Short mmCIF file of C-alpha atoms in Angstrom, two decimals:
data_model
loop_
_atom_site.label_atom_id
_atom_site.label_comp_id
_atom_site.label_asym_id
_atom_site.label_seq_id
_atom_site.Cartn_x
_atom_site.Cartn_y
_atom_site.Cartn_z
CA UNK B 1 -21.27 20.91 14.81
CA UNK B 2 -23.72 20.52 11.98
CA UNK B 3 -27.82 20.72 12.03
CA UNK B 4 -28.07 16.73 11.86
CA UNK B 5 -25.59 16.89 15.22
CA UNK B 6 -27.72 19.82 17.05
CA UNK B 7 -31.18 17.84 15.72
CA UNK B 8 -30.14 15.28 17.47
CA UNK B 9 -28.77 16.44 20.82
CA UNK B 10 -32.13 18.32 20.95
CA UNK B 11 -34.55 15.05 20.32
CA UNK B 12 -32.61 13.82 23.28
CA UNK B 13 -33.16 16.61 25.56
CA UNK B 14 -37.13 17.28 24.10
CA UNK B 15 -37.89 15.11 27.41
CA UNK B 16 -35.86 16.99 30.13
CA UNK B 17 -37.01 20.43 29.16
CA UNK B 18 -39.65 22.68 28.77
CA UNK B 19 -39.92 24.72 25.77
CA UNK B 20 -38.07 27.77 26.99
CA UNK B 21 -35.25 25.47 27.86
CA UNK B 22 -35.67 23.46 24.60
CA UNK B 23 -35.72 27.23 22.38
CA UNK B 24 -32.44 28.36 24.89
CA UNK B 25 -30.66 25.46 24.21
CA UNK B 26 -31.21 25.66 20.23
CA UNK B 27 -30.07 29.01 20.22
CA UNK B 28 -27.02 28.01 22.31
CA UNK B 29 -26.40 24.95 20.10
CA UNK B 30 -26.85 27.32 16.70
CA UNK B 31 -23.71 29.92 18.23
CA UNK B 32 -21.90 27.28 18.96
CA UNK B 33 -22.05 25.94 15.55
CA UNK B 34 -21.32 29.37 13.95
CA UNK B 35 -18.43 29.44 15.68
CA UNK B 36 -16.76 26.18 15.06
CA UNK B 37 -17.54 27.25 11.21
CA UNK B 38 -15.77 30.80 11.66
CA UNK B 39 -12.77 28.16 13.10
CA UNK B 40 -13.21 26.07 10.81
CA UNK B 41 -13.46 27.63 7.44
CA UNK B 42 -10.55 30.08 8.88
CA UNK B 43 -8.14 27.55 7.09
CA UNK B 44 -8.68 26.91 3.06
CA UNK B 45 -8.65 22.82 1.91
CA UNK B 46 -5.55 23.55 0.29
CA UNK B 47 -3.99 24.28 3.56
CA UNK B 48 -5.53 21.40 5.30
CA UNK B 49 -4.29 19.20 2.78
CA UNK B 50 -0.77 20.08 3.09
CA UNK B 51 -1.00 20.10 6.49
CA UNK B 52 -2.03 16.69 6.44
CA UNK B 53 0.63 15.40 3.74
CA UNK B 54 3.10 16.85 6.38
CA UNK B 55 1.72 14.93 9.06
CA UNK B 56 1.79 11.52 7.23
CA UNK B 57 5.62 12.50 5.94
CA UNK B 58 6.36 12.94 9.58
CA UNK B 59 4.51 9.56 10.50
CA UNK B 60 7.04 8.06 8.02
CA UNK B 61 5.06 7.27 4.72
CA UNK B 62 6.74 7.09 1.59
CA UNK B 63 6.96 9.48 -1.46
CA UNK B 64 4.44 7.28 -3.14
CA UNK B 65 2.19 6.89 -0.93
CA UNK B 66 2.23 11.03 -0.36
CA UNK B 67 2.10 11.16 -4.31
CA UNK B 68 -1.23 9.13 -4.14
CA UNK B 69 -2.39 11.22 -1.23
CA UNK B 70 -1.81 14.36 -2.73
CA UNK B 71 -3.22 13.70 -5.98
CA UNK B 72 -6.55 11.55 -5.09
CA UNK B 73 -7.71 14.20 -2.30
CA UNK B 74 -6.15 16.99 -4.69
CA UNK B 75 -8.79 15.81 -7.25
CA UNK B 76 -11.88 15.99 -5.13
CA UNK B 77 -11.04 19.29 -3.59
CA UNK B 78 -10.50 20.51 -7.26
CA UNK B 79 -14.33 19.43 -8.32
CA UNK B 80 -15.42 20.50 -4.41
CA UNK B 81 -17.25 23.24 -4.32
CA UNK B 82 -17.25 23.97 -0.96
CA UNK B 83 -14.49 24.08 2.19
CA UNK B 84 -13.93 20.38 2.91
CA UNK B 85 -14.66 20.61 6.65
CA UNK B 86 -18.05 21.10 5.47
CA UNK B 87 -18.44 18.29 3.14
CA UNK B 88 -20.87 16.03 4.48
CA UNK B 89 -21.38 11.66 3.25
CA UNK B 90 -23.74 12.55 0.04
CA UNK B 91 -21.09 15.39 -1.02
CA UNK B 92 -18.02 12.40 -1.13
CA UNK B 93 -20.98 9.59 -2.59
CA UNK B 94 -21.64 11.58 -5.38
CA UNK B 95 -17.18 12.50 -6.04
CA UNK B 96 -16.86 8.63 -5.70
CA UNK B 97 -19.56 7.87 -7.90
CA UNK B 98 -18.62 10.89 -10.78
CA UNK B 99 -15.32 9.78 -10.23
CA UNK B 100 -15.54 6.40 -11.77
CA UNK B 101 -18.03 7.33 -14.09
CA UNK B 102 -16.00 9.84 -15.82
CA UNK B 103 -12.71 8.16 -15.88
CA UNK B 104 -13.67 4.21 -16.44
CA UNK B 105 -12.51 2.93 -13.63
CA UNK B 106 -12.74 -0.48 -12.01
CA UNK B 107 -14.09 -0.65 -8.69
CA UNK B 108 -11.15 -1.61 -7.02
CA UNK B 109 -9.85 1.38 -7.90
CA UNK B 110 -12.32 3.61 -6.96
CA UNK B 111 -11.90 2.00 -3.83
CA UNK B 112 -8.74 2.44 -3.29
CA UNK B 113 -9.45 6.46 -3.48
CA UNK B 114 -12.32 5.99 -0.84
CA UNK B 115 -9.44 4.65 1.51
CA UNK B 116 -7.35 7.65 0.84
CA UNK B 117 -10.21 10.33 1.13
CA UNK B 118 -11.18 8.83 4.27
CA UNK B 119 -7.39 8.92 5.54
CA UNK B 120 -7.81 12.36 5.33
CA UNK B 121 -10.82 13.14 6.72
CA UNK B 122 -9.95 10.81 9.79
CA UNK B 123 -7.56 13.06 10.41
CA UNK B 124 -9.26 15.93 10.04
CA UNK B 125 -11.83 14.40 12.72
CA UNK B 126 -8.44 13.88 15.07
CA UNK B 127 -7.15 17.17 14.69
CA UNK B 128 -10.70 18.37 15.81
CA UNK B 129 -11.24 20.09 12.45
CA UNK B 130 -14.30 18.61 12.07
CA UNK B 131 -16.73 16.92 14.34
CA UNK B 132 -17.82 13.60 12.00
CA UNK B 133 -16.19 12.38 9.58
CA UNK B 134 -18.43 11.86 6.68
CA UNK B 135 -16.58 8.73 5.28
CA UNK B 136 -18.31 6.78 8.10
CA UNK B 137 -21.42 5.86 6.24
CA UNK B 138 -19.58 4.95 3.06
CA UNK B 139 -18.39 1.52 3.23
CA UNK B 140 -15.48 -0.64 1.35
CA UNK B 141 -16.78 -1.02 -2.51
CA UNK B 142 -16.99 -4.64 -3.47
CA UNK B 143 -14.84 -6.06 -6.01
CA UNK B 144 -14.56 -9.25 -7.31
CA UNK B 145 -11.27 -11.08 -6.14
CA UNK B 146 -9.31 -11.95 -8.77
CA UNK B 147 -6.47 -14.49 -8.61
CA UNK B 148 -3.33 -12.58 -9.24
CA UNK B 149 -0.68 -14.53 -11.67
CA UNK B 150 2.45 -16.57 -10.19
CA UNK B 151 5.60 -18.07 -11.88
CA UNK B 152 5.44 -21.73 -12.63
CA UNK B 153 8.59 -23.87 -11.80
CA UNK B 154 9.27 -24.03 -15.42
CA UNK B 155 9.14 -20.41 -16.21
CA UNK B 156 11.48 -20.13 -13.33
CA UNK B 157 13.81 -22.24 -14.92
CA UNK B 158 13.81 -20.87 -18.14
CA UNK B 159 14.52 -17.59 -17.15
CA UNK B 160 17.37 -18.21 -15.09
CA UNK B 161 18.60 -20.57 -17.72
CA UNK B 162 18.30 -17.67 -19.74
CA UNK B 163 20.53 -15.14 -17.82
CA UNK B 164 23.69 -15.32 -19.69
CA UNK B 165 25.22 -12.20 -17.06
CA UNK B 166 25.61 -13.02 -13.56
CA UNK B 167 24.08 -9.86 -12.40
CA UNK B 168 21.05 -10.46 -13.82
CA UNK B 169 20.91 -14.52 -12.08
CA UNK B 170 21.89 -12.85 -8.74
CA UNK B 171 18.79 -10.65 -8.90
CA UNK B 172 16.26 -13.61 -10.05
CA UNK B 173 17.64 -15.25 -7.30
CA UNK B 174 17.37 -12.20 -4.69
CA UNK B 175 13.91 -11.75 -5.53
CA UNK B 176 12.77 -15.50 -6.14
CA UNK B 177 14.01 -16.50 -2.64
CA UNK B 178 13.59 -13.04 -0.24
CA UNK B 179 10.44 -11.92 -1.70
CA UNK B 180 11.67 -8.55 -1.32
CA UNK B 181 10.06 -5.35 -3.20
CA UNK B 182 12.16 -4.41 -6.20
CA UNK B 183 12.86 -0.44 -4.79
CA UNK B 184 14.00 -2.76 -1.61
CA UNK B 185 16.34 -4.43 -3.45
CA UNK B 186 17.99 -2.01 -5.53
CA UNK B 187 18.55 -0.29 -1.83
CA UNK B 188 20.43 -2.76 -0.69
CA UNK B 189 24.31 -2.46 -0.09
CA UNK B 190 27.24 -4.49 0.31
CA UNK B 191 27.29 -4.23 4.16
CA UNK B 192 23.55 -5.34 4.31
CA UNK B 193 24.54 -9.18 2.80
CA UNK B 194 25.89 -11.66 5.74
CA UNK B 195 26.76 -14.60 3.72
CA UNK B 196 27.34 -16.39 6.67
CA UNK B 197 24.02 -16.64 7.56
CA UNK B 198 22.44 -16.30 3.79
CA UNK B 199 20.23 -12.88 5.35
CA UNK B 200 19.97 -9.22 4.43
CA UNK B 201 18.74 -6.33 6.35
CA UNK B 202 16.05 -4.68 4.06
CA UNK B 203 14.50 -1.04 4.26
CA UNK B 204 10.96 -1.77 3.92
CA UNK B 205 8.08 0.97 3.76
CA UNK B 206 7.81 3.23 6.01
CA UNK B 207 11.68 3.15 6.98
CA UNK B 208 10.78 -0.27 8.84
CA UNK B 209 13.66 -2.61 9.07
CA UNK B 210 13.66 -6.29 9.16
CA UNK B 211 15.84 -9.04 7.79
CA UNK B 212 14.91 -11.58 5.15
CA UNK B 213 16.96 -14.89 3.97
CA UNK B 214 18.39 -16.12 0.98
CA UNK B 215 18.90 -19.75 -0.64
CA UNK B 216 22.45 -21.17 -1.32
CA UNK B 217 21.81 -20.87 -4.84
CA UNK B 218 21.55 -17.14 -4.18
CA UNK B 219 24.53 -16.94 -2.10
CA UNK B 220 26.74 -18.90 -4.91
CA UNK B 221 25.46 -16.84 -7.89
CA UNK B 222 26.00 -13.38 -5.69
CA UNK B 223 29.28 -14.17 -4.67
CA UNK B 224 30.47 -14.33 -8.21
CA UNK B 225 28.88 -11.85 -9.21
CA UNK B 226 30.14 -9.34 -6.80
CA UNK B 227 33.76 -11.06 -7.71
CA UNK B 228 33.92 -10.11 -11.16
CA UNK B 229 33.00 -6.62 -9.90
CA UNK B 230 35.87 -3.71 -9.55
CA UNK B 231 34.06 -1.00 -9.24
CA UNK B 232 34.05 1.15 -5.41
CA UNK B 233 30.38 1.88 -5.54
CA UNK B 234 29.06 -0.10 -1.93
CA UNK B 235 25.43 -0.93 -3.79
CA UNK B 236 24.56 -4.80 -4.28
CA UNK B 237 23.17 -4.25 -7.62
CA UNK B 238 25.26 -1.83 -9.99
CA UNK B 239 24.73 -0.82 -13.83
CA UNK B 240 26.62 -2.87 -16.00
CA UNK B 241 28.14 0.56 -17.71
CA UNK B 242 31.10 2.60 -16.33
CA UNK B 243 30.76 4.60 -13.97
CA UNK B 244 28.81 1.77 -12.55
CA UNK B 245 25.69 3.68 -10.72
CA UNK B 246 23.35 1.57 -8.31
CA UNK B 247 20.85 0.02 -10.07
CA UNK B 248 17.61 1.27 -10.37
CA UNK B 249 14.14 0.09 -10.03
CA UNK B 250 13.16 0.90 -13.55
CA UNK B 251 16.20 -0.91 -14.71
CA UNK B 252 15.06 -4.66 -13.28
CA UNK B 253 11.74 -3.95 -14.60
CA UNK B 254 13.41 -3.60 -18.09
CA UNK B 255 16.03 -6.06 -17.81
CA UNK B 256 13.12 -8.36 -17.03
CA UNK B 257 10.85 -7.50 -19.61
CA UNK B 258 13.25 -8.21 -21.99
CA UNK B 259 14.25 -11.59 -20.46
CA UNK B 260 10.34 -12.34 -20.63
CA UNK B 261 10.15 -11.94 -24.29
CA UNK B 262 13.15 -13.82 -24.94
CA UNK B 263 11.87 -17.00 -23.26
CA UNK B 264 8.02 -16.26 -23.87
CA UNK B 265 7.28 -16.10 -20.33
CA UNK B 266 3.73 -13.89 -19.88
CA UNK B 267 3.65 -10.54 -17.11
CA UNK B 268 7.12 -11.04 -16.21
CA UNK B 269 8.08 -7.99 -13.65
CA UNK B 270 9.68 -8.10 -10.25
CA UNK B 271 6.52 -7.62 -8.02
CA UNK B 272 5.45 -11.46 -9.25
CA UNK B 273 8.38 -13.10 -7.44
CA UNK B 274 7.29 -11.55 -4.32
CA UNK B 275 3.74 -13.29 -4.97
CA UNK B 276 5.47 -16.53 -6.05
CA UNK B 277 7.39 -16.71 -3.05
CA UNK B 278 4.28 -16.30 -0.75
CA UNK B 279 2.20 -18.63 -2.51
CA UNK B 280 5.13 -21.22 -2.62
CA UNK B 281 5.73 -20.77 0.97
CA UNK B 282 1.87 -20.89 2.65
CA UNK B 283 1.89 -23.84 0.13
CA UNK B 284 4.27 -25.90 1.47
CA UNK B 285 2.97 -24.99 5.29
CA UNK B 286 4.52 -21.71 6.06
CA UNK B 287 2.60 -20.10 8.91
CA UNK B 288 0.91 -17.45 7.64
CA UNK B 289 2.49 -15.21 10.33
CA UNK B 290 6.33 -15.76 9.39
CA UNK B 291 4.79 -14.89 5.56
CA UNK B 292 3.84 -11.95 7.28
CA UNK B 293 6.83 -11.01 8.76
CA UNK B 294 9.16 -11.81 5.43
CA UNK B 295 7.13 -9.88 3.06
CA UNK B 296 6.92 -6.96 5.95
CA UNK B 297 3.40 -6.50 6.31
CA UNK B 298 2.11 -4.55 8.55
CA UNK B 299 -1.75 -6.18 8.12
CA UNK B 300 -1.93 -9.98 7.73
CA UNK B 301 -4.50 -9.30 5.15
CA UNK B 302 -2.19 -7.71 2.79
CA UNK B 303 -0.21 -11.74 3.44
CA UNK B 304 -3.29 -13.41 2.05
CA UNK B 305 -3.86 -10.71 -0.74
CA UNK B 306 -0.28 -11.75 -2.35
CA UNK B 307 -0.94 -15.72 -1.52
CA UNK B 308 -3.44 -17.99 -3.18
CA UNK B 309 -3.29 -21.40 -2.50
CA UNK B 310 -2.96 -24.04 -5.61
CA UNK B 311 -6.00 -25.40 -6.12
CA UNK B 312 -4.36 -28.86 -6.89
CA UNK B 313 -3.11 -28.60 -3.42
CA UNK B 314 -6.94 -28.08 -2.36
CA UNK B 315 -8.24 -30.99 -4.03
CA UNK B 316 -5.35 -32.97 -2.23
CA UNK B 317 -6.19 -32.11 1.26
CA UNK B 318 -10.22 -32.94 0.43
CA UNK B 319 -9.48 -35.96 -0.66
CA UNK B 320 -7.30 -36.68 2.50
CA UNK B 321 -9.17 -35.19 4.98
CA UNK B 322 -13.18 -35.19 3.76
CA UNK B 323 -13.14 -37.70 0.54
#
């Protein structure tokens, strides 16, 4: 309980009580406070912190997103000078504020460490380790909304012209037509892939499963693919070298750099398929909902983050419907 807490509780009560009462119930509200910090300050930030990574690992969150956890809040209790269950708004204002100041940052993100700070300190509010959380008063930082790069049909085409090994097809195909996350396709095995149906069963973030569907182009090029393939490793998506190891995230982010420069197409990495396929498919009339459920996002926000519709598109519908 801080003073701006107890200052408050006793405006309240200034009306119900004399001042005896009013001077008894300060000095009841002033112990109480000394205890909770004695409680309180009983466990060092450190500990609070990984006592909070520990809960999120339980709650299912990635390694990445406990990476970014652990380092963002590891940097502001590294310039805090005090326990963090006593940090109040002003003391996280100014970390924000030095924060991008220091390092150059853009404002997105800057905001994206305000989100994680105030992760933490939400929790520390649950777990009753402090009574307000002081992220309350510090709102979402406003950034300008930038529209994020798709492929065009024809730098579709060229690349997969381009693919001379039918590995490297089957995974332009994967990720043109799933829209799957590149660390969820290189998860992928065998016994995932029902032809029959063109789906897959994908591993999404936190260990959510859900199943996503493939083109027939997909399902031609994968099939011979995997039947040139002798190896006993149950992956989808091996190295090319002996002993054949399942492919790697970092390895489709090369292969398609490479293929990028070789048919001059601009920003060509894996995560750009997933927005192409979004776009493409709110585009062509896709509830937003089934985008939602495809991609595996958990708020339909993130959906409309990933897909901007064409603008030719908008002029289209004005002319049909206002012009």
């Amino acid at each position: 309980m801080n003073q701006e807490t107890i200052n408050f509780i006793l405006q309240r009560m200034v009306v119900f009580l004399d001042n005896a009462q009013m001077l008894k119930l300060k000095d009841i509200l002033d112990e109480i406070a000394r205890q909770e910090d004695t409680t309180l300050l009983s466990k060092s930030s450190e500990e609070l912190l990984e006592m909070f990574l520990a809960t999120k690992r339980l709650e299912g969150r990635s390694e990445n997103t406990l990476f970014l956890y652990r380092f963002n809040i590891g940097k502001m209790l590294e310039k805090a000078e005090k326990n963090v269950c006593v940090m109040n708004t002003d003391d996280v204002r100014s970390y924000l504020s030095s924060y991008q100041e220091n390092n150059g940052v853009s404002k997105a993100t800057v905001d994206n460490v305000r989100r994680t700070l105030s992760s933490f300190f939400r929790w520390l509010e649950d777990e009753n380790y402090i009574f307000k959380s002081p992220m309350r008063r510090i709102h979402k930082i406003k950034t300008s909304v930038t529209v994020k790069e798709t492929y065009s049909d024809e730098e579709l085409e060229r690349l997969q012209d381009e693919c001379k090994a039918l590995r490297n097809l089957a995974i332009i195909d994967m990720l043109n037509s799933t829209g799957v996350r590149v660390s969820e396709l290189v998860s992928l095995d065998l016994d995932d892939i029902d032809f029959e149906e063109r789906e897959c069963i994908v591993l999404g973030k936190g260990d959510k499963e859900r199943i996503v569907y493939f083109d027939a182009r997909t399902k031609i090029h994968l099939q011979k693919y995997l039947k040139m393939r002798n190896d006993p490793n149950p992956a989808l998506f091996v190295s090319t070298r002996s002993p054949h190891h399942r492919l790697k995230s970092g390895g489709v982010e090369i292969m398609l750099k490479k293929m990028g420069k070789q048919t001059n197409v601009t920003h060509c990495y894996p995560h750009k398929f997933r927005r192409t396929m979004a776009t493409t498919a709110i585009d062509k009339g896709m509830p937003v909902e089934q985008v939602q459920r495809l991609l595996g996002h958990d708020q339909i926000d993130t959906t409309m983050q990933y897909a901007m519709v064409k603008q030719s598109n908008v002029k289209i519908s004005h002319k049909r419907y206002i012009g």
